[in-house]
């Protein structure tokens, strides 16, 4: 069985980050911290936002959570009333709509087609905003497509939002440093600074520094929102583990060379996977600009039949066929709100990636 479903890096946490965590233990940095996070970590986050994104935050405008997922959870928990709408472009990371619904929100899913590069366009955004809209969620680079919004695209969305002052923007930039071009990364608050007071910019150390298990995400945003999120934190988890916070601080302020090397390796794997899958019957792939996934459309395989007479009528059918007949596991596009398609993770060994992609190609080409 070849597993191409994993959504975390296949490389390891940098050694100097591990050492910092061990040192923190022996120093006795093992007590409760502030609900917003330790002051040294929040200072490092402030520096990171300024260095990488030209965003200026005070340490009191920064919140640290147990991964970006908890940051999103606390933000929705403290802002959504029953029936408030959350605009989520599809394909989306699977947790966005569920977290919104858990807090009484109503996800408004906006399909973003392959022809649009799987990105939300200004006219599509304008068409779904109502008086009940509370949030727009943007994820760039995107999971599962690898799509990256440029400054012009973000400004076009911002022009729409300027007409709707009741709508806030949540940007999930967790894959910011995993991009395959030299073009400058732009986050929404950077592209549309006049809307900064209603933007929550979310990031973390999980993907860039291979720290998924350390559980550190963070956000910068308006003081009122950050204080509310911190209040919830103090009455739920109390704080994020102190050891992980020190490791994250060192990751953010230390040498960044490991990121460049890891991105180089991911870039090579992306190109390798694309070359193997090129020309596969029924598949169409928009070249991902970041993250570590491919998201092939399999619309051309709908209605095809398997060797045993089965019929492929959905991406779920195809994913099951790939699993049972090809011995390769991928994730159906239905999980991400857009079908028919499936997600391939390239965050695995070269041998596994080559084997898995070859199996996908063989299974798809065998359909009639």
PDB file of C-alpha atoms in Angstrom, residues 48-193:
ATOM      1  CA  UNK A  48       8.179  37.769  11.992  1.00  0.00           C
ATOM      2  CA  UNK A  49       5.108  39.665  10.809  1.00  0.00           C
ATOM      3  CA  UNK A  50       7.212  42.791  10.251  1.00  0.00           C
ATOM      4  CA  UNK A  51      10.100  40.956   8.578  1.00  0.00           C
ATOM      5  CA  UNK A  52       8.106  38.707   6.270  1.00  0.00           C
ATOM      6  CA  UNK A  53       4.824  40.558   5.746  1.00  0.00           C
ATOM      7  CA  UNK A  54       5.494  44.230   6.555  1.00  0.00           C
ATOM      8  CA  UNK A  55       2.692  44.071   9.139  1.00  0.00           C
ATOM      9  CA  UNK A  56       2.969  45.979  12.401  1.00  0.00           C
ATOM     10  CA  UNK A  57       1.415  44.493  15.540  1.00  0.00           C
ATOM     11  CA  UNK A  58       1.818  45.171  19.233  1.00  0.00           C
ATOM     12  CA  UNK A  59       2.501  42.144  21.435  1.00  0.00           C
ATOM     13  CA  UNK A  60      -1.022  42.548  22.850  1.00  0.00           C
ATOM     14  CA  UNK A  61      -2.398  42.076  19.320  1.00  0.00           C
ATOM     15  CA  UNK A  62      -0.859  38.612  19.001  1.00  0.00           C
ATOM     16  CA  UNK A  63      -2.388  35.304  20.118  1.00  0.00           C
ATOM     17  CA  UNK A  64      -0.741  31.875  20.368  1.00  0.00           C
ATOM     18  CA  UNK A  65      -2.850  28.715  20.103  1.00  0.00           C
ATOM     19  CA  UNK A  66      -2.366  24.965  20.020  1.00  0.00           C
ATOM     20  CA  UNK A  67      -1.919  24.967  16.258  1.00  0.00           C
ATOM     21  CA  UNK A  68      -3.599  27.183  13.678  1.00  0.00           C
ATOM     22  CA  UNK A  69      -6.725  25.059  14.092  1.00  0.00           C
ATOM     23  CA  UNK A  70      -7.238  26.260  17.680  1.00  0.00           C
ATOM     24  CA  UNK A  71      -6.668  29.859  16.596  1.00  0.00           C
ATOM     25  CA  UNK A  72      -9.475  29.447  14.049  1.00  0.00           C
ATOM     26  CA  UNK A  73     -11.637  27.735  16.668  1.00  0.00           C
ATOM     27  CA  UNK A  74     -11.226  30.531  19.214  1.00  0.00           C
ATOM     28  CA  UNK A  75     -11.842  33.215  16.594  1.00  0.00           C
ATOM     29  CA  UNK A  76     -15.117  31.647  15.464  1.00  0.00           C
ATOM     30  CA  UNK A  77     -16.149  30.865  19.044  1.00  0.00           C
ATOM     31  CA  UNK A  78     -15.799  34.487  20.106  1.00  0.00           C
ATOM     32  CA  UNK A  79     -17.428  36.116  17.061  1.00  0.00           C
ATOM     33  CA  UNK A  80     -20.162  33.905  15.609  1.00  0.00           C
ATOM     34  CA  UNK A  81     -23.799  34.113  16.595  1.00  0.00           C
ATOM     35  CA  UNK A  82     -26.297  31.518  15.461  1.00  0.00           C
ATOM     36  CA  UNK A  83     -26.948  31.922  11.736  1.00  0.00           C
ATOM     37  CA  UNK A  84     -23.952  34.144  11.005  1.00  0.00           C
ATOM     38  CA  UNK A  85     -22.491  33.285   7.614  1.00  0.00           C
ATOM     39  CA  UNK A  86     -18.892  32.333   6.887  1.00  0.00           C
ATOM     40  CA  UNK A  87     -17.827  32.523   3.235  1.00  0.00           C
ATOM     41  CA  UNK A  88     -15.469  29.664   2.386  1.00  0.00           C
ATOM     42  CA  UNK A  89     -14.034  29.279  -1.125  1.00  0.00           C
ATOM     43  CA  UNK A  90     -13.871  25.658  -2.289  1.00  0.00           C
ATOM     44  CA  UNK A  91     -11.675  23.670  -2.395  1.00  0.00           C
ATOM     45  CA  UNK A  92     -11.087  24.322   1.312  1.00  0.00           C
ATOM     46  CA  UNK A  93      -9.290  22.767   4.231  1.00  0.00           C
ATOM     47  CA  UNK A  94     -11.748  20.326   5.739  1.00  0.00           C
ATOM     48  CA  UNK A  95     -11.976  21.948   9.201  1.00  0.00           C
ATOM     49  CA  UNK A  96     -13.211  25.410   8.196  1.00  0.00           C
ATOM     50  CA  UNK A  97     -16.917  24.604   7.692  1.00  0.00           C
ATOM     51  CA  UNK A  98     -17.092  22.190  10.626  1.00  0.00           C
ATOM     52  CA  UNK A  99     -15.610  24.671  13.107  1.00  0.00           C
ATOM     53  CA  UNK A 100     -17.967  27.379  11.850  1.00  0.00           C
ATOM     54  CA  UNK A 101     -20.987  25.087  12.211  1.00  0.00           C
ATOM     55  CA  UNK A 102     -19.919  23.996  15.681  1.00  0.00           C
ATOM     56  CA  UNK A 103     -20.280  27.599  16.802  1.00  0.00           C
ATOM     57  CA  UNK A 104     -23.633  28.174  15.120  1.00  0.00           C
ATOM     58  CA  UNK A 105     -22.251  29.613  11.906  1.00  0.00           C
ATOM     59  CA  UNK A 106     -23.570  28.863   8.448  1.00  0.00           C
ATOM     60  CA  UNK A 107     -20.842  27.997   5.917  1.00  0.00           C
ATOM     61  CA  UNK A 108     -21.429  29.602   2.529  1.00  0.00           C
ATOM     62  CA  UNK A 109     -19.386  27.510   0.107  1.00  0.00           C
ATOM     63  CA  UNK A 110     -18.271  29.252  -3.089  1.00  0.00           C
ATOM     64  CA  UNK A 111     -16.974  26.777  -5.708  1.00  0.00           C
ATOM     65  CA  UNK A 112     -13.787  27.989  -7.403  1.00  0.00           C
ATOM     66  CA  UNK A 113     -13.278  26.225 -10.713  1.00  0.00           C
ATOM     67  CA  UNK A 114     -10.171  24.816 -12.287  1.00  0.00           C
ATOM     68  CA  UNK A 115     -10.400  27.544 -14.933  1.00  0.00           C
ATOM     69  CA  UNK A 116     -10.079  30.210 -12.209  1.00  0.00           C
ATOM     70  CA  UNK A 117      -6.996  28.509 -10.800  1.00  0.00           C
ATOM     71  CA  UNK A 118      -9.144  27.399  -7.861  1.00  0.00           C
ATOM     72  CA  UNK A 119      -9.161  30.979  -6.546  1.00  0.00           C
ATOM     73  CA  UNK A 120     -12.052  33.171  -5.437  1.00  0.00           C
ATOM     74  CA  UNK A 121     -12.862  36.007  -7.818  1.00  0.00           C
ATOM     75  CA  UNK A 122     -14.246  39.396  -6.820  1.00  0.00           C
ATOM     76  CA  UNK A 123     -17.561  38.969  -8.634  1.00  0.00           C
ATOM     77  CA  UNK A 124     -18.158  35.599  -6.982  1.00  0.00           C
ATOM     78  CA  UNK A 125     -17.458  37.128  -3.578  1.00  0.00           C
ATOM     79  CA  UNK A 126     -19.790  40.062  -4.177  1.00  0.00           C
ATOM     80  CA  UNK A 127     -22.597  37.702  -5.173  1.00  0.00           C
ATOM     81  CA  UNK A 128     -22.694  35.848  -1.837  1.00  0.00           C
ATOM     82  CA  UNK A 129     -22.291  38.619   0.751  1.00  0.00           C
ATOM     83  CA  UNK A 130     -25.440  39.244   2.788  1.00  0.00           C
ATOM     84  CA  UNK A 131     -26.359  41.149   5.919  1.00  0.00           C
ATOM     85  CA  UNK A 132     -25.550  37.985   7.924  1.00  0.00           C
ATOM     86  CA  UNK A 133     -22.028  37.539   6.528  1.00  0.00           C
ATOM     87  CA  UNK A 134     -19.483  37.628   9.347  1.00  0.00           C
ATOM     88  CA  UNK A 135     -16.256  36.204   7.902  1.00  0.00           C
ATOM     89  CA  UNK A 136     -14.468  35.485   4.645  1.00  0.00           C
ATOM     90  CA  UNK A 137     -11.854  32.731   4.979  1.00  0.00           C
ATOM     91  CA  UNK A 138      -8.837  32.762   2.652  1.00  0.00           C
ATOM     92  CA  UNK A 139      -6.101  30.115   2.548  1.00  0.00           C
ATOM     93  CA  UNK A 140      -2.971  30.858   0.516  1.00  0.00           C
ATOM     94  CA  UNK A 141      -1.058  28.766  -0.430  1.00  0.00           C
ATOM     95  CA  UNK A 142      -4.107  26.584  -0.482  1.00  0.00           C
ATOM     96  CA  UNK A 143      -4.699  23.112   0.863  1.00  0.00           C
ATOM     97  CA  UNK A 144      -5.520  21.104  -1.273  1.00  0.00           C
ATOM     98  CA  UNK A 145      -4.742  22.936  -4.546  1.00  0.00           C
ATOM     99  CA  UNK A 146      -1.503  24.812  -3.870  1.00  0.00           C
ATOM    100  CA  UNK A 147      -3.069  27.976  -5.342  1.00  0.00           C
ATOM    101  CA  UNK A 148      -1.489  31.278  -4.242  1.00  0.00           C
ATOM    102  CA  UNK A 149      -3.251  34.653  -4.365  1.00  0.00           C
ATOM    103  CA  UNK A 150      -1.172  37.537  -5.678  1.00  0.00           C
ATOM    104  CA  UNK A 151      -1.449  41.145  -4.521  1.00  0.00           C
ATOM    105  CA  UNK A 152      -3.705  42.213  -7.398  1.00  0.00           C
ATOM    106  CA  UNK A 153      -6.158  39.377  -6.722  1.00  0.00           C
ATOM    107  CA  UNK A 154      -6.278  40.215  -3.025  1.00  0.00           C
ATOM    108  CA  UNK A 155      -6.855  43.901  -3.735  1.00  0.00           C
ATOM    109  CA  UNK A 156      -9.763  43.014  -6.010  1.00  0.00           C
ATOM    110  CA  UNK A 157     -11.356  41.082  -3.157  1.00  0.00           C
ATOM    111  CA  UNK A 158     -10.582  43.981  -0.836  1.00  0.00           C
ATOM    112  CA  UNK A 159     -12.396  46.419  -3.107  1.00  0.00           C
ATOM    113  CA  UNK A 160     -15.538  44.322  -2.659  1.00  0.00           C
ATOM    114  CA  UNK A 161     -15.122  44.127   1.109  1.00  0.00           C
ATOM    115  CA  UNK A 162     -14.688  47.878   1.468  1.00  0.00           C
ATOM    116  CA  UNK A 163     -18.372  48.148   0.601  1.00  0.00           C
ATOM    117  CA  UNK A 164     -19.303  45.753   3.406  1.00  0.00           C
ATOM    118  CA  UNK A 165     -17.810  46.950   6.714  1.00  0.00           C
ATOM    119  CA  UNK A 166     -19.533  44.173   8.695  1.00  0.00           C
ATOM    120  CA  UNK A 167     -17.444  41.439   7.011  1.00  0.00           C
ATOM    121  CA  UNK A 168     -14.156  40.358   8.576  1.00  0.00           C
ATOM    122  CA  UNK A 169     -11.350  38.437   6.858  1.00  0.00           C
ATOM    123  CA  UNK A 170      -9.543  35.399   8.241  1.00  0.00           C
ATOM    124  CA  UNK A 171      -6.369  34.499   6.347  1.00  0.00           C
ATOM    125  CA  UNK A 172      -4.742  31.118   6.910  1.00  0.00           C
ATOM    126  CA  UNK A 173      -1.128  31.509   5.761  1.00  0.00           C
ATOM    127  CA  UNK A 174       0.224  28.285   7.281  1.00  0.00           C
ATOM    128  CA  UNK A 175       1.926  27.282   3.988  1.00  0.00           C
ATOM    129  CA  UNK A 176       3.408  30.763   3.406  1.00  0.00           C
ATOM    130  CA  UNK A 177       7.028  29.621   3.159  1.00  0.00           C
ATOM    131  CA  UNK A 178       6.305  26.533   1.046  1.00  0.00           C
ATOM    132  CA  UNK A 179       6.136  28.191  -2.370  1.00  0.00           C
ATOM    133  CA  UNK A 180       7.790  27.208  -5.638  1.00  0.00           C
ATOM    134  CA  UNK A 181       8.442  30.587  -7.253  1.00  0.00           C
ATOM    135  CA  UNK A 182      10.611  33.538  -6.306  1.00  0.00           C
ATOM    136  CA  UNK A 183       7.673  35.940  -6.425  1.00  0.00           C
ATOM    137  CA  UNK A 184       6.952  37.818  -3.219  1.00  0.00           C
ATOM    138  CA  UNK A 185       4.289  36.360  -0.945  1.00  0.00           C
ATOM    139  CA  UNK A 186       1.480  38.763  -0.066  1.00  0.00           C
ATOM    140  CA  UNK A 187      -1.046  38.287   2.708  1.00  0.00           C
ATOM    141  CA  UNK A 188      -4.415  40.048   2.697  1.00  0.00           C
ATOM    142  CA  UNK A 189      -3.691  42.667   5.377  1.00  0.00           C
ATOM    143  CA  UNK A 190      -0.524  43.581   3.504  1.00  0.00           C
ATOM    144  CA  UNK A 191      -2.321  43.942   0.179  1.00  0.00           C
ATOM    145  CA  UNK A 192      -5.282  45.868   1.635  1.00  0.00           C
ATOM    146  CA  UNK A 193      -3.869  47.732   4.660  1.00  0.00           C
TER     147      UNK A 193
END
